[in-house]
C-alpha cells in the first residue's frame, strides 16, 4: 500500500501528510526508513478530520501559503 503511494508521489517537490488516526505517522515512518528522498521533501505531518476534496485542496493551499 505505502509502496504504491510512494511511487505515485515520487516526483513531488514538497510533501504534506494529513488525516485522521495515525496512518500519516505510519507513512512518515515508512518514508524515513525506505524512501529517504521523499522523506526529505516532507514539510509536516498534521492531524485532520475527514474532509471533502475541496476542503483538502483549501487545507493544502493554506498550509503552503503560510510557509
Short mmCIF file of C-alpha atoms in Angstrom, two decimals:
data_model
loop_
_atom_site.label_atom_id
_atom_site.label_comp_id
_atom_site.label_asym_id
_atom_site.label_seq_id
_atom_site.Cartn_x
_atom_site.Cartn_y
_atom_site.Cartn_z
CA UNK A 1 0.00 0.00 0.00
CA UNK A 2 2.66 2.54 1.03
CA UNK A 3 4.88 1.43 -1.85
CA UNK A 4 2.20 2.40 -4.39
CA UNK A 5 1.67 5.79 -2.75
CA UNK A 6 5.41 6.48 -2.70
CA UNK A 7 5.66 5.58 -6.38
CA UNK A 8 2.75 7.87 -7.25
CA UNK A 9 4.20 10.89 -5.41
CA UNK A 10 7.87 10.30 -6.28
CA UNK A 11 8.17 13.45 -8.41
CA UNK A 12 6.72 15.84 -5.83
CA UNK A 13 8.65 18.95 -4.76
CA UNK A 14 7.19 19.18 -1.26
CA UNK A 15 5.03 16.87 0.80
CA UNK A 16 2.37 17.46 3.46
CA UNK A 17 0.81 14.46 5.22
CA UNK A 18 -2.51 14.94 6.98
CA UNK A 19 -5.52 12.95 8.01
CA UNK A 20 -7.36 11.23 10.81
CA UNK A 21 -5.97 8.48 13.05
CA UNK A 22 -2.30 7.58 12.90
CA UNK A 23 -1.84 6.39 9.33
CA UNK A 24 0.03 9.58 8.45
CA UNK A 25 2.57 8.85 11.21
CA UNK A 26 2.98 5.29 9.92
CA UNK A 27 3.58 6.60 6.40
CA UNK A 28 6.10 9.11 7.75
CA UNK A 29 7.99 6.24 9.37
CA UNK A 30 7.87 4.25 6.12
CA UNK A 31 9.27 7.25 4.23
CA UNK A 32 12.08 7.73 6.75
CA UNK A 33 13.10 4.08 6.51
CA UNK A 34 12.62 3.21 2.85
CA UNK A 35 12.12 6.42 0.83
CA UNK A 36 14.74 8.88 2.08
CA UNK A 37 14.40 11.23 -0.90
CA UNK A 38 10.66 11.64 -0.28
CA UNK A 39 11.21 11.94 3.46
CA UNK A 40 13.49 14.91 2.77
CA UNK A 41 10.61 16.65 0.99
CA UNK A 42 8.24 16.20 3.92
CA UNK A 43 7.22 19.58 5.33
CA UNK A 44 4.76 18.48 8.04
CA UNK A 45 2.57 15.74 9.42
CA UNK A 46 -0.77 17.04 10.71
CA UNK A 47 -3.84 15.54 12.31
CA UNK A 48 -7.03 16.44 10.49
CA UNK A 49 -10.64 15.31 10.50
CA UNK A 50 -12.25 13.79 7.43
CA UNK A 51 -12.62 16.35 4.65
CA UNK A 52 -14.21 16.75 1.26
CA UNK A 53 -11.92 17.08 -1.75
CA UNK A 54 -12.46 20.86 -1.81
CA UNK A 55 -11.62 21.10 1.89
CA UNK A 56 -8.41 19.13 1.31
CA UNK A 57 -7.37 21.45 -1.50
CA UNK A 58 -8.04 24.51 0.67
CA UNK A 59 -6.11 22.95 3.58
CA UNK A 60 -3.05 22.34 1.40
CA UNK A 61 -3.21 25.80 -0.18
CA UNK A 62 -3.46 27.43 3.25
CA UNK A 63 -0.57 25.38 4.60
CA UNK A 64 1.83 26.26 1.80
CA UNK A 65 0.70 29.89 1.67
CA UNK A 66 1.83 30.27 5.31
CA UNK A 67 5.31 28.86 4.65
#
